[in-house]
Coordinates of C-alpha atoms and ligand atoms in Angstrom, one line a residue:
M1 CA 79.4 -107.5 -36.4
Y2 CA 76.9 -108.1 -39.2
C3 CA 73.1 -108.2 -38.8
I4 CA 71.3 -109.7 -41.8
K5 CA 68.0 -111.4 -42.4
K6 CA 66.9 -113.9 -45.0
V7 CA 64.1 -112.7 -47.3
T8 CA 63.9 -115.7 -49.6
D9 CA 66.4 -118.5 -50.3
D10 CA 68.6 -116.2 -52.4
L11 CA 67.6 -112.8 -51.3
I12 CA 69.1 -111.2 -48.1
W13 CA 68.2 -108.0 -46.3
V14 CA 71.5 -106.2 -45.6
G15 CA 70.0 -102.9 -44.4
A16 CA 70.2 -101.3 -41.0
N17 CA 68.2 -99.3 -38.5
D18 CA 68.8 -95.8 -37.1
R19 CA 67.0 -94.9 -33.8
R20 CA 69.2 -91.8 -33.1
L21 CA 68.1 -89.7 -36.0
A22 CA 66.4 -86.6 -34.6
L23 CA 64.7 -85.5 -37.8
F24 CA 64.3 -87.5 -41.1
E25 CA 65.2 -85.2 -44.0
G26 CA 65.8 -82.5 -41.3
V27 CA 62.0 -82.1 -40.9
Y28 CA 60.1 -85.2 -39.8
S29 CA 60.4 -86.5 -36.3
V30 CA 61.0 -90.2 -36.1
P31 CA 60.5 -91.2 -32.5
T32 CA 60.6 -94.9 -33.3
G33 CA 63.5 -94.6 -35.7
V34 CA 63.8 -95.5 -39.3
S35 CA 65.2 -98.4 -41.4
Y36 CA 67.3 -98.1 -44.5
N37 CA 66.7 -101.2 -46.5
S38 CA 69.0 -102.8 -49.0
Y39 CA 68.7 -106.2 -50.5
L40 CA 71.4 -108.6 -51.9
L41 CA 70.3 -111.1 -54.5
T42 CA 72.8 -114.1 -54.6
D43 CA 72.0 -115.5 -58.1
E44 CA 74.7 -116.6 -60.6
K45 CA 75.5 -112.9 -60.5
T46 CA 75.3 -111.0 -57.3
V47 CA 73.0 -107.9 -57.3
L48 CA 72.6 -105.3 -54.6
F49 CA 69.5 -103.1 -54.6
D50 CA 70.5 -99.6 -53.4
T51 CA 72.7 -98.7 -50.4
V52 CA 71.9 -96.9 -47.1
D53 CA 72.4 -93.6 -45.2
K54 CA 75.9 -92.7 -44.1
A55 CA 74.7 -93.0 -40.4
V56 CA 74.6 -96.9 -40.8
R57 CA 77.4 -97.3 -43.3
Q58 CA 79.6 -99.5 -41.1
R59 CA 76.9 -102.1 -40.3
F60 CA 75.8 -102.1 -43.9
L61 CA 79.3 -102.8 -45.2
E62 CA 79.7 -105.6 -42.7
N63 CA 76.4 -107.0 -43.8
I64 CA 77.3 -107.1 -47.4
E65 CA 80.6 -108.8 -46.8
E66 CA 78.9 -111.5 -44.8
A67 CA 76.1 -112.0 -47.3
L68 CA 78.5 -112.2 -50.2
K69 CA 80.5 -114.9 -48.5
G70 CA 83.6 -114.0 -50.5
R71 CA 81.9 -113.7 -53.8
K72 CA 82.4 -110.5 -55.9
L73 CA 79.7 -108.0 -56.2
D74 CA 78.5 -107.9 -59.8
Y75 CA 75.7 -105.3 -59.9
L76 CA 74.4 -102.4 -57.9
V77 CA 70.9 -101.4 -59.0
V78 CA 70.4 -97.8 -58.0
Q79 CA 66.7 -97.0 -57.9
H80 CA 66.8 -93.7 -56.0
V81 CA 69.7 -91.3 -55.5
E82 CA 68.5 -89.5 -52.3
P83 CA 71.5 -89.8 -50.0
D84 CA 69.6 -92.0 -47.5
H85 CA 69.9 -94.7 -50.1
S86 CA 73.0 -93.7 -52.1
A87 CA 75.5 -92.5 -49.5
V88 CA 77.6 -95.6 -49.6
I89 CA 78.0 -95.9 -53.4
P90 CA 81.5 -94.4 -53.5
E91 CA 82.7 -96.7 -50.8
L92 CA 81.2 -99.7 -52.5
I93 CA 83.0 -98.9 -55.7
R94 CA 86.3 -98.5 -53.9
R95 CA 85.8 -102.0 -52.3
H96 CA 84.3 -103.7 -55.4
P97 CA 86.0 -102.0 -58.4
E98 CA 84.5 -104.7 -60.7
I99 CA 80.9 -103.6 -59.9
K100 CA 78.5 -102.4 -62.6
I101 CA 76.0 -99.8 -61.6
V102 CA 72.6 -100.5 -63.2
C103 CA 70.7 -97.3 -63.5
S104 CA 68.8 -94.9 -65.7
E105 CA 70.2 -91.7 -67.4
K106 CA 68.5 -89.6 -64.8
V107 CA 69.9 -91.6 -61.9
L108 CA 73.3 -91.3 -63.4
M109 CA 72.9 -87.5 -63.7
F110 CA 71.9 -87.3 -60.0
I111 CA 74.8 -89.6 -58.9
K112 CA 77.2 -87.2 -60.7
Q113 CA 75.6 -84.2 -59.0
F114 CA 75.9 -85.7 -55.5
Y115 CA 79.2 -87.5 -55.8
D116 CA 82.6 -86.9 -57.3
F117 CA 84.2 -90.0 -58.6
D118 CA 84.9 -91.7 -62.0
L119 CA 81.6 -93.4 -62.7
N120 CA 81.4 -93.9 -66.5
S121 CA 83.3 -97.2 -66.7
H122 CA 80.9 -98.7 -64.1
V123 CA 77.6 -97.8 -65.7
H124 CA 75.1 -100.2 -67.2
L125 CA 72.3 -97.9 -68.4
V126 CA 68.7 -99.1 -68.5
E127 CA 65.4 -97.7 -69.8
E128 CA 61.7 -98.5 -69.1
N129 CA 61.0 -102.2 -69.3
D130 CA 64.6 -103.1 -70.1
T131 CA 65.6 -106.5 -68.5
L132 CA 68.7 -108.0 -67.0
N133 CA 69.2 -111.7 -66.5
T134 CA 71.3 -112.6 -63.5
G135 CA 71.2 -116.4 -63.8
K136 CA 67.8 -117.8 -62.6
H137 CA 66.3 -114.3 -62.1
N138 CA 65.0 -111.9 -64.7
L139 CA 64.9 -108.2 -63.6
Q140 CA 62.7 -105.7 -65.3
F141 CA 63.1 -102.0 -64.7
I142 CA 60.1 -99.8 -64.3
M143 CA 60.4 -96.0 -64.1
A144 CA 58.4 -94.4 -61.3
P145 CA 59.2 -90.6 -61.6
M146 CA 58.3 -88.5 -58.6
V147 CA 57.7 -91.4 -56.3
H148 CA 59.5 -89.6 -54.6
W149 CA 62.2 -87.9 -56.9
P150 CA 62.2 -87.7 -60.7
E151 CA 64.8 -90.4 -61.2
V152 CA 63.0 -93.1 -59.1
M153 CA 63.0 -96.5 -60.7
M154 CA 61.5 -99.7 -59.4
T155 CA 62.7 -103.2 -60.3
Y156 CA 60.5 -106.3 -60.8
D157 CA 62.0 -109.7 -60.4
S158 CA 59.7 -111.7 -62.6
T159 CA 61.2 -115.0 -61.5
A160 CA 60.5 -114.5 -57.8
K161 CA 57.6 -112.1 -58.4
I162 CA 59.2 -109.5 -56.2
L163 CA 58.8 -105.8 -56.7
F164 CA 61.7 -103.7 -55.3
S165 CA 59.6 -100.6 -54.9
A166 CA 62.1 -97.8 -53.9
D167 CA 60.4 -95.3 -51.5
A168 CA 56.9 -96.6 -52.3
F169 CA 55.2 -98.6 -49.6
G170 CA 57.8 -97.4 -47.1
C171 CA 57.2 -96.6 -43.5
F172 CA 58.8 -94.7 -40.6
G173 CA 59.9 -96.8 -37.7
A174 CA 62.9 -99.0 -37.1
L175 CA 62.5 -102.8 -37.7
N176 CA 62.6 -104.2 -34.3
G177 CA 63.8 -107.7 -35.3
A178 CA 60.9 -108.3 -37.6
L179 CA 61.3 -107.9 -41.4
F180 CA 57.9 -108.8 -42.7
A181 CA 54.7 -106.8 -42.2
D182 CA 52.8 -110.0 -41.3
E183 CA 55.1 -110.5 -38.3
V184 CA 53.7 -107.4 -36.6
D185 CA 50.2 -105.9 -35.9
F186 CA 50.7 -103.6 -38.9
A187 CA 47.2 -102.0 -38.9
K188 CA 47.4 -101.1 -35.2
D189 CA 51.1 -100.3 -34.8
Y190 CA 52.4 -99.1 -38.2
M191 CA 49.6 -97.9 -40.5
D192 CA 49.7 -94.4 -38.9
E193 CA 53.4 -94.1 -39.5
T194 CA 53.0 -95.5 -43.1
R195 CA 50.4 -92.8 -43.8
R196 CA 52.6 -90.1 -42.2
Y197 CA 55.5 -91.3 -44.4
Y198 CA 53.3 -91.4 -47.6
S199 CA 51.6 -88.1 -47.1
N200 CA 54.7 -86.1 -46.2
I201 CA 57.2 -87.8 -48.5
V202 CA 55.1 -88.5 -51.7
G203 CA 51.7 -87.0 -50.8
K204 CA 52.2 -84.2 -53.3
Y205 CA 52.6 -86.6 -56.2
G206 CA 49.3 -88.4 -56.2
T207 CA 49.1 -88.5 -60.0
Q208 CA 52.5 -90.0 -60.4
V209 CA 51.8 -92.6 -57.6
E210 CA 48.7 -93.5 -59.6
S211 CA 50.8 -94.1 -62.7
A212 CA 53.1 -96.3 -60.8
L213 CA 50.1 -98.3 -59.4
D214 CA 48.8 -98.7 -63.0
K215 CA 52.1 -100.1 -64.1
M216 CA 52.1 -102.4 -61.0
S217 CA 48.6 -103.7 -61.8
A218 CA 50.0 -105.4 -65.0
L219 CA 52.5 -107.4 -62.9
N220 CA 52.1 -110.6 -60.8
I221 CA 53.5 -109.4 -57.5
E222 CA 53.9 -111.7 -54.6
M223 CA 56.3 -109.6 -52.5
I224 CA 57.1 -105.9 -52.1
C225 CA 60.6 -104.9 -50.9
P226 CA 60.6 -101.1 -50.1
L227 CA 63.6 -99.0 -49.1
H228 CA 62.1 -98.2 -45.6
G229 CA 60.0 -100.3 -43.3
F230 CA 58.6 -103.8 -43.7
V231 CA 58.7 -106.3 -46.6
W232 CA 55.2 -107.4 -47.7
R233 CA 54.9 -111.1 -48.6
S234 CA 51.2 -111.6 -47.8
N235 CA 48.0 -109.6 -47.9
L236 CA 49.5 -107.0 -50.3
N237 CA 46.2 -105.4 -50.8
E238 CA 46.3 -104.0 -47.2
I239 CA 49.0 -101.6 -48.3
I240 CA 48.1 -101.3 -52.0
S241 CA 44.5 -100.4 -51.3
K242 CA 45.7 -97.5 -49.0
Y243 CA 48.0 -96.2 -51.8
M244 CA 45.0 -96.3 -54.1
L245 CA 43.1 -94.1 -51.8
W246 CA 45.9 -91.7 -50.8
S247 CA 47.1 -91.2 -54.4
R248 CA 43.6 -90.1 -55.4
Y249 CA 43.3 -87.9 -52.2
E250 CA 40.3 -89.9 -51.1
P251 CA 39.7 -89.9 -47.4
E252 CA 40.0 -93.1 -45.5
E253 CA 37.5 -92.1 -42.7
R254 CA 34.5 -90.0 -42.6
G255 CA 34.9 -87.6 -39.7
V256 CA 36.3 -84.2 -38.8
M257 CA 39.9 -83.3 -38.0
I258 CA 40.0 -80.1 -36.1
S259 CA 43.3 -78.3 -35.7
Y260 CA 43.6 -75.1 -33.8
A261 CA 46.2 -72.4 -33.0
S262 CA 45.4 -70.6 -29.8
V263 CA 47.5 -68.2 -27.7
Y264 CA 45.3 -67.9 -24.5
G265 CA 42.9 -70.8 -25.0
N266 CA 39.9 -68.9 -26.4
T267 CA 40.3 -70.3 -30.0
E268 CA 41.0 -73.7 -28.5
N269 CA 37.7 -73.4 -26.5
A270 CA 35.7 -72.7 -29.8
A271 CA 37.3 -75.8 -31.4
E272 CA 36.4 -77.9 -28.3
I273 CA 32.8 -76.7 -28.4
L274 CA 32.5 -77.4 -32.1
A275 CA 33.9 -80.9 -31.5
C276 CA 31.3 -81.5 -28.8
R277 CA 28.4 -80.4 -31.1
L278 CA 29.8 -82.7 -33.8
R279 CA 30.0 -85.6 -31.4
D280 CA 26.5 -84.9 -30.3
K281 CA 25.5 -85.7 -33.9
G282 CA 27.5 -89.0 -33.8
I283 CA 30.3 -87.6 -36.0
K284 CA 33.9 -88.8 -35.3
T285 CA 36.3 -86.0 -34.3
V286 CA 40.0 -85.6 -33.7
I287 CA 41.7 -82.4 -32.4
F288 CA 45.2 -81.2 -32.7
D289 CA 46.9 -78.2 -31.2
V290 CA 49.2 -77.1 -34.1
S291 CA 51.7 -75.6 -31.6
V292 CA 52.1 -78.9 -29.9
T293 CA 51.7 -81.7 -32.5
P294 CA 54.3 -81.9 -35.3
A295 CA 53.0 -80.7 -38.6
S296 CA 53.8 -84.0 -40.3
E297 CA 51.3 -85.8 -38.0
I298 CA 48.6 -83.3 -38.9
V299 CA 49.3 -83.5 -42.6
S300 CA 49.0 -87.2 -42.2
A301 CA 45.6 -86.9 -40.4
A302 CA 44.4 -84.5 -43.1
F303 CA 45.0 -87.3 -45.6
K304 CA 42.9 -89.6 -43.5
W305 CA 39.8 -87.6 -42.5
S306 CA 37.1 -86.4 -44.8
H307 CA 36.4 -83.0 -43.2
L308 CA 39.0 -80.5 -41.9
V309 CA 38.4 -77.6 -39.6
F310 CA 41.0 -74.9 -39.0
A311 CA 40.7 -72.5 -36.0
S312 CA 43.3 -69.8 -35.7
T313 CA 43.9 -66.7 -33.9
T314 CA 45.2 -63.6 -35.8
Y315 CA 48.9 -62.8 -35.2
N316 CA 50.9 -59.9 -36.8
A317 CA 47.8 -59.2 -38.8
G318 CA 48.1 -62.7 -40.3
I319 CA 47.6 -66.3 -39.5
F320 CA 49.1 -67.5 -36.3
V321 CA 52.7 -68.7 -37.1
T322 CA 52.2 -72.5 -36.4
M323 CA 48.9 -72.5 -38.2
E324 CA 50.3 -70.6 -41.2
A325 CA 53.1 -73.1 -41.5
L326 CA 50.5 -76.0 -41.4
I327 CA 48.2 -74.4 -44.0
N328 CA 51.2 -73.8 -46.3
D329 CA 52.4 -77.3 -45.7
L330 CA 49.0 -78.8 -46.6
A331 CA 48.9 -76.8 -49.8
A332 CA 52.4 -77.8 -50.6
H333 CA 51.5 -81.4 -50.1
N334 CA 48.7 -80.9 -52.6
I335 CA 45.8 -81.7 -50.2
Q336 CA 42.6 -82.1 -52.2
N337 CA 39.1 -83.3 -52.1
R338 CA 38.1 -82.2 -48.6
R339 CA 35.3 -80.2 -47.0
V340 CA 36.8 -77.4 -44.9
A341 CA 35.4 -75.1 -42.2
I342 CA 37.3 -72.1 -40.7
I343 CA 37.1 -70.4 -37.3
E344 CA 39.1 -67.2 -36.9
N345 CA 39.9 -65.1 -33.8
G346 CA 41.3 -61.6 -33.4
S347 CA 40.9 -59.0 -30.7
W348 CA 40.8 -56.0 -33.0
A349 CA 41.2 -57.1 -36.6
P350 CA 40.5 -60.9 -37.2
T351 CA 42.1 -61.7 -40.6
S352 CA 43.3 -65.3 -40.2
G353 CA 40.1 -66.8 -41.6
G354 CA 40.3 -64.9 -44.9
L355 CA 43.9 -65.7 -45.3
I356 CA 43.4 -69.5 -44.6
R357 CA 40.6 -69.4 -47.2
E358 CA 42.8 -67.7 -49.7
I359 CA 45.5 -70.4 -49.5
L360 CA 43.3 -73.5 -49.3
G361 CA 40.9 -72.0 -51.9
K362 CA 43.7 -72.5 -54.5
C363 CA 43.9 -76.3 -53.8
E364 CA 41.9 -78.6 -56.0
R365 CA 38.5 -79.9 -55.0
I366 CA 38.5 -78.1 -51.6
N367 CA 35.0 -77.1 -50.7
I368 CA 35.1 -74.4 -47.9
L369 CA 32.0 -73.6 -45.9
E370 CA 30.8 -70.2 -47.0
K371 CA 30.6 -68.7 -43.6
N372 CA 33.6 -68.5 -41.2
V373 CA 33.0 -68.3 -37.5
S374 CA 34.7 -65.0 -36.4
I375 CA 35.5 -64.4 -32.8
L376 CA 36.6 -61.2 -31.1
S377 CA 38.9 -62.4 -28.3
G378 CA 36.6 -65.0 -26.8
L379 CA 33.4 -66.8 -27.7
K380 CA 30.3 -65.4 -26.0
K381 CA 27.0 -67.1 -25.3
A382 CA 25.3 -65.2 -28.1
Q383 CA 27.8 -66.7 -30.6
L384 CA 27.2 -70.4 -29.6
S385 CA 24.6 -70.4 -32.4
D386 CA 27.4 -69.7 -34.9
I387 CA 29.2 -72.8 -33.7
E388 CA 26.0 -74.8 -33.8
S389 CA 25.3 -73.6 -37.4
M390 CA 28.8 -74.7 -38.4
A391 CA 28.2 -78.1 -36.8
E392 CA 24.8 -78.3 -38.6
A393 CA 26.4 -77.4 -41.9
I394 CA 29.1 -80.1 -41.5
G395 CA 26.6 -82.5 -40.1
A396 CA 24.5 -82.2 -43.3
D397 CA 27.3 -84.2 -45.0
F398 CA 26.8 -87.1 -42.5
P399 CA 23.2 -88.3 -43.0
A400 CA 21.8 -90.4 -40.3
P401 CA 21.7 -94.1 -41.3
S402 CA 18.4 -94.9 -42.9
G403 CA 16.4 -97.7 -41.4
V404 CA 13.0 -99.3 -41.1
K405 CA 11.2 -99.0 -37.8
P406 CA 9.9 -102.5 -36.8
N407 CA 6.3 -101.2 -36.6
N408 CA 6.4 -100.0 -40.3
Q409 CA 4.8 -103.1 -41.6
A410 CA 4.5 -101.9 -45.2
A411 CA 8.3 -101.3 -45.4
I412 CA 9.1 -104.6 -43.7
N413 CA 7.0 -106.5 -46.3
T414 CA 9.1 -105.2 -49.2
V415 CA 12.3 -106.9 -50.3
D416 CA 15.2 -104.4 -50.3
P417 CA 17.9 -106.1 -52.5
A418 CA 20.6 -104.0 -50.7
V419 CA 20.0 -106.1 -47.5
M420 CA 21.4 -109.1 -49.4
F421 CA 24.8 -107.4 -49.4
K422 CA 24.8 -107.5 -45.6
L423 CA 25.2 -111.3 -45.8
S424 CA 28.9 -112.2 -45.4
Y425 CA 29.7 -113.7 -48.8
G426 CA 33.2 -114.8 -49.8
L427 CA 34.7 -114.7 -53.3
F428 CA 35.8 -117.8 -55.2
V429 CA 37.1 -119.0 -58.6
L430 CA 34.9 -121.9 -59.6
T431 CA 36.7 -124.1 -62.1
A432 CA 35.5 -127.1 -64.2
R433 CA 36.8 -129.2 -67.1
D434 CA 35.0 -130.7 -70.0
G435 CA 37.2 -132.8 -72.3
N436 CA 40.2 -130.6 -73.0
K437 CA 38.4 -127.4 -72.2
D438 CA 39.2 -125.7 -68.9
N439 CA 37.1 -122.9 -67.7
G440 CA 36.3 -120.9 -64.6
C441 CA 34.1 -118.1 -63.2
I442 CA 33.7 -116.0 -60.1
I443 CA 31.1 -117.0 -57.6
N444 CA 30.2 -115.7 -54.1
T445 CA 28.1 -118.5 -52.7
V446 CA 29.9 -121.5 -51.2
M447 CA 28.9 -122.9 -47.9
Q448 CA 29.5 -126.1 -45.9
I449 CA 26.4 -128.1 -45.4
T450 CA 27.6 -131.2 -43.5
A451 CA 30.7 -132.3 -41.7
S452 CA 30.6 -136.1 -42.2
P453 CA 30.9 -136.6 -45.1
V454 CA 32.0 -133.0 -45.9
K455 CA 29.4 -131.5 -48.2
I456 CA 29.2 -128.1 -49.7
A457 CA 26.6 -126.1 -51.6
I458 CA 27.4 -123.7 -54.4
G459 CA 25.1 -121.4 -56.3
V460 CA 26.0 -120.9 -60.0
N461 CA 24.3 -118.6 -62.5
K462 CA 23.0 -120.7 -65.5
A463 CA 24.4 -118.1 -67.9
N464 CA 27.9 -119.1 -66.9
Y465 CA 29.7 -121.7 -69.2
T466 CA 31.2 -123.2 -66.1
H467 CA 27.6 -124.0 -64.9
D468 CA 27.0 -126.1 -68.1
M469 CA 30.3 -127.9 -67.7
I470 CA 29.5 -128.9 -64.1
I471 CA 26.0 -130.1 -65.1
K472 CA 27.8 -132.3 -67.7
T473 CA 30.8 -133.6 -65.7
G474 CA 29.6 -133.3 -62.0
K475 CA 33.1 -132.1 -60.9
F476 CA 34.5 -128.8 -59.9
N477 CA 37.1 -127.0 -57.8
V478 CA 36.6 -123.9 -55.6
S479 CA 39.7 -121.7 -55.2
V480 CA 39.1 -119.5 -52.2
L481 CA 40.4 -116.0 -53.0
S482 CA 42.3 -114.1 -50.3
E483 CA 42.4 -110.4 -49.6
S484 CA 45.6 -110.1 -51.6
A485 CA 43.7 -110.9 -54.9
P486 CA 44.1 -108.1 -57.4
F487 CA 41.2 -106.8 -59.5
R488 CA 42.9 -108.5 -62.5
I489 CA 41.8 -111.9 -61.3
F490 CA 38.2 -110.8 -61.1
Q491 CA 38.5 -109.4 -64.7
Q492 CA 40.1 -112.6 -65.9
F493 CA 37.4 -114.9 -64.5
G494 CA 34.4 -112.7 -64.1
F495 CA 34.3 -110.1 -66.9
Q496 CA 34.5 -112.4 -69.9
S497 CA 32.8 -115.5 -71.1
G498 CA 34.5 -118.9 -71.3
K499 CA 32.4 -119.6 -74.4
T500 CA 34.5 -117.2 -76.4
T501 CA 37.8 -116.9 -74.4
D502 CA 40.3 -119.1 -72.9
K503 CA 40.4 -117.8 -69.3
F504 CA 43.6 -119.6 -68.6
A505 CA 45.4 -118.2 -71.6
G506 CA 48.9 -116.9 -70.6
S507 CA 49.0 -118.9 -67.4
T508 CA 52.5 -120.3 -66.9
E509 CA 51.4 -123.1 -64.5
A510 CA 48.7 -125.7 -65.1
L511 CA 47.8 -126.8 -61.6
R512 CA 45.2 -129.5 -61.3
A513 CA 43.6 -131.1 -58.3
E514 CA 43.3 -134.9 -58.2
N515 CA 40.0 -134.7 -60.1
G516 CA 41.9 -133.3 -63.1
V517 CA 40.2 -129.9 -62.8
R518 CA 42.5 -126.8 -62.8
Y519 CA 42.6 -124.5 -59.8
V520 CA 44.0 -121.1 -59.2
S521 CA 46.9 -120.7 -56.9
E522 CA 47.6 -117.0 -57.2
C523 CA 46.2 -115.1 -54.2
T524 CA 44.2 -118.2 -53.1
N525 CA 44.4 -119.5 -49.6
G526 CA 42.6 -122.8 -50.0
V527 CA 41.3 -125.2 -52.7
I528 CA 38.3 -127.5 -52.5
S529 CA 37.5 -130.3 -55.0
A530 CA 34.0 -131.7 -55.0
E531 CA 31.7 -134.0 -56.8
V532 CA 28.0 -133.1 -57.3
K533 CA 25.5 -135.3 -55.5
E534 CA 22.4 -133.2 -56.0
S535 CA 21.2 -130.2 -58.1
I536 CA 18.3 -127.9 -57.3
D537 CA 16.9 -125.7 -60.0
C538 CA 16.5 -122.2 -58.5
G539 CA 15.4 -120.3 -61.6
T540 CA 18.3 -118.2 -62.8
H541 CA 20.8 -120.3 -60.8
T542 CA 21.4 -123.9 -60.0
L543 CA 22.3 -125.0 -56.4
F544 CA 24.8 -127.8 -56.5
I545 CA 25.2 -129.9 -53.4
A546 CA 28.5 -131.7 -53.6
E547 CA 30.7 -134.1 -51.6
V548 CA 34.3 -132.8 -51.0
N549 CA 37.0 -135.3 -51.9
Q550 CA 40.1 -133.1 -51.6
A551 CA 40.8 -129.8 -49.8
F552 CA 44.1 -128.1 -49.1
S553 CA 45.5 -124.9 -47.8
L554 CA 47.8 -122.6 -49.8
S555 CA 48.3 -119.6 -47.4
R556 CA 47.3 -118.0 -44.1
D557 CA 46.1 -114.9 -45.8
P558 CA 42.5 -113.9 -44.8
S559 CA 39.8 -114.8 -47.2
A560 CA 38.3 -111.9 -49.3
T561 CA 34.8 -111.1 -48.5
Y562 CA 32.3 -109.5 -50.9
Q563 CA 32.5 -106.4 -48.7
Y564 CA 36.3 -106.4 -48.7
Y565 CA 36.2 -106.6 -52.5
F566 CA 34.0 -103.5 -52.8
D567 CA 36.0 -101.6 -50.2
N568 CA 39.5 -102.4 -51.2
I569 CA 39.9 -104.3 -54.5
K570 CA 37.4 -103.0 -57.0
P571 CA 38.7 -99.7 -58.4
K572 CA 36.6 -96.7 -57.4
P573 CA 34.7 -95.1 -60.2
Q574 CA 36.7 -92.2 -61.6
P575 CA 34.9 -89.2 -63.0
P576 CA 35.7 -88.4 -66.7
K577 CA 38.6 -86.0 -67.1
G578 CA 37.8 -82.3 -67.4
N579 CA 34.1 -81.3 -67.5
K580 CA 32.9 -84.2 -69.5
K581 CA 29.6 -85.9 -68.5
G582 CA 29.1 -89.6 -68.3
F583 CA 27.8 -92.7 -66.6
V584 CA 29.7 -95.1 -64.4
C585 CA 29.1 -98.8 -64.1
K586 CA 28.3 -99.6 -60.5
I587 CA 29.7 -103.1 -61.0
C588 CA 33.1 -102.6 -62.4
G589 CA 33.7 -98.8 -62.5
Y590 CA 33.8 -98.4 -66.3
V591 CA 33.0 -94.9 -67.4
H592 CA 30.9 -94.2 -70.5
E593 CA 31.4 -90.6 -71.5
G594 CA 28.4 -88.7 -73.0
D595 CA 25.1 -87.0 -72.2
T596 CA 23.0 -90.1 -72.7
L597 CA 23.2 -93.9 -72.2
P598 CA 21.2 -96.1 -74.5
D599 CA 18.8 -98.5 -72.8
D600 CA 20.5 -101.5 -74.4
F601 CA 24.0 -100.4 -73.5
I602 CA 26.2 -103.2 -72.3
C603 CA 29.3 -102.5 -70.2
P604 CA 32.3 -103.5 -72.4
L605 CA 34.2 -104.5 -69.3
C606 CA 31.8 -106.6 -67.2
K607 CA 28.9 -107.0 -69.6
H608 CA 26.3 -105.6 -67.2
G609 CA 23.4 -103.6 -68.7
A610 CA 22.4 -99.9 -68.6
K611 CA 20.4 -100.4 -65.3
D612 CA 23.7 -100.9 -63.5
F613 CA 25.0 -97.5 -64.6
E614 CA 24.5 -94.3 -62.7
R615 CA 25.0 -90.7 -63.9
I616 CA 28.2 -89.1 -62.7
Ligands
FEO701 FE1 64.1 -92.7 -48.5 FE2 63.2 -90.5 -51.0 O1 64.4 -91.4 -49.9

């Protein structure tokens, strides 16, 4: 009996779950199972995106027959040939001899390597950015090599704004009746398994994942359909922002992951004491026994935490077996950009510390504390100071939060501009219209003043062209940006002037509220139209107090806050490649390479001045 789910009006999930698989890829435990996703587009042509693992072949074939409702299958898009997605291709061709396989040269090569059937008459080869029209839908093919294998391809449906992302954005865990990430408590119940999937499956290929993210940033994506796990139709930044961190090997959390390998409990004891001393300093800690916790979970945690401590006994004159496997696994997964400390133990010749140092020392941007703690059999009281010193050295990376004591009157009387960022601002596209000219800018100050009638106040910089248009017309719209808003929207409305550019150029829709002013619907959860009743000159800004005459909701996505923008949307400043020197714009992340920065330098991206740059 079939089990299918509707994704959109003409897209159907025809995948299946496997909860009996002992080890994914023969290595990774999947205690909550795994889903193999496949999607059928029922346009004028029918298009299937990938197949499934042989374990769920029967259910998958029943699903397709039901979803096709007697129609023929025109295309099979093969994005990834790993057998958990390609195992049913031969059977599909037997059942649907008319099918065309849409794939790249490299996919074709891999299909021929894995399977033995006459393929050539079925193939429709595509290259980067080639397109295929299937009736209403236009498909664009985007190569994503090494996310996870070299042949991987993604497909962008520019009509429905859906990205079929292959392995990217996948997750371990069966789909328990839900299909969309917003149907579950994803952060609580699935983010750990998503990180474990990412770090173990594609963690090694951060640079290639970054390239794929770059290509994605040029697309207007409203839904992501991966080959494992949940479909994303809202709050896409929740997952994309994690991929941005993971691909750059940036930790998600500041804290210390301690993993130990201990035969009789003495190395474990040293790890526990270190964790206590770190906690005494207010530093978050997690501990794993590498002989108990599967390596994939520890690799995943290493991608999460900023500091890593490895404590291992010596065994056969080397690193204890389970720890040796973990260290090699981490190096193989390209772990980078971490602070590391090492504790070694050995009753007659402790060598594990030096060997761990040798392996991890070859990884990029791994900074290992100079001094190992070295134990002979068991930690003695006299050696507690070594553990304390290690805790001190790690703790130096965790400065205590600075603050002003209430009795320090001099400090209280100053104005620290950073405190203004503690206010909970939102982010909005403010739009206005003057004659035939539409314009908009980004603002962060909109607040409701009264409920009856509904009045709001907005603060607008006088330098913005939108400000002048509102002064002249007295009308504006506020589009409330949601957490799914990509950086592109902030560049479009915030980093260029409406005096010299048409900020709506290239927009396919011209949505207007009843007041005739345009609004932004992309990644917007609500729109407010208002008419100015009062203006207050505040120096650099004007405070407009306006009566709301239309307000409507567009989605249930949470609103983006200023803090969320800085944490998750704004690209993190990247150091110049190689050993080059430079300055980074604190506002938009633009990097100016060179030894000096002229005082009158203006950021070409966001137009902020030299004072907003800092030396890298
Ligand atoms: Fe789910 Fe790389 O295959």
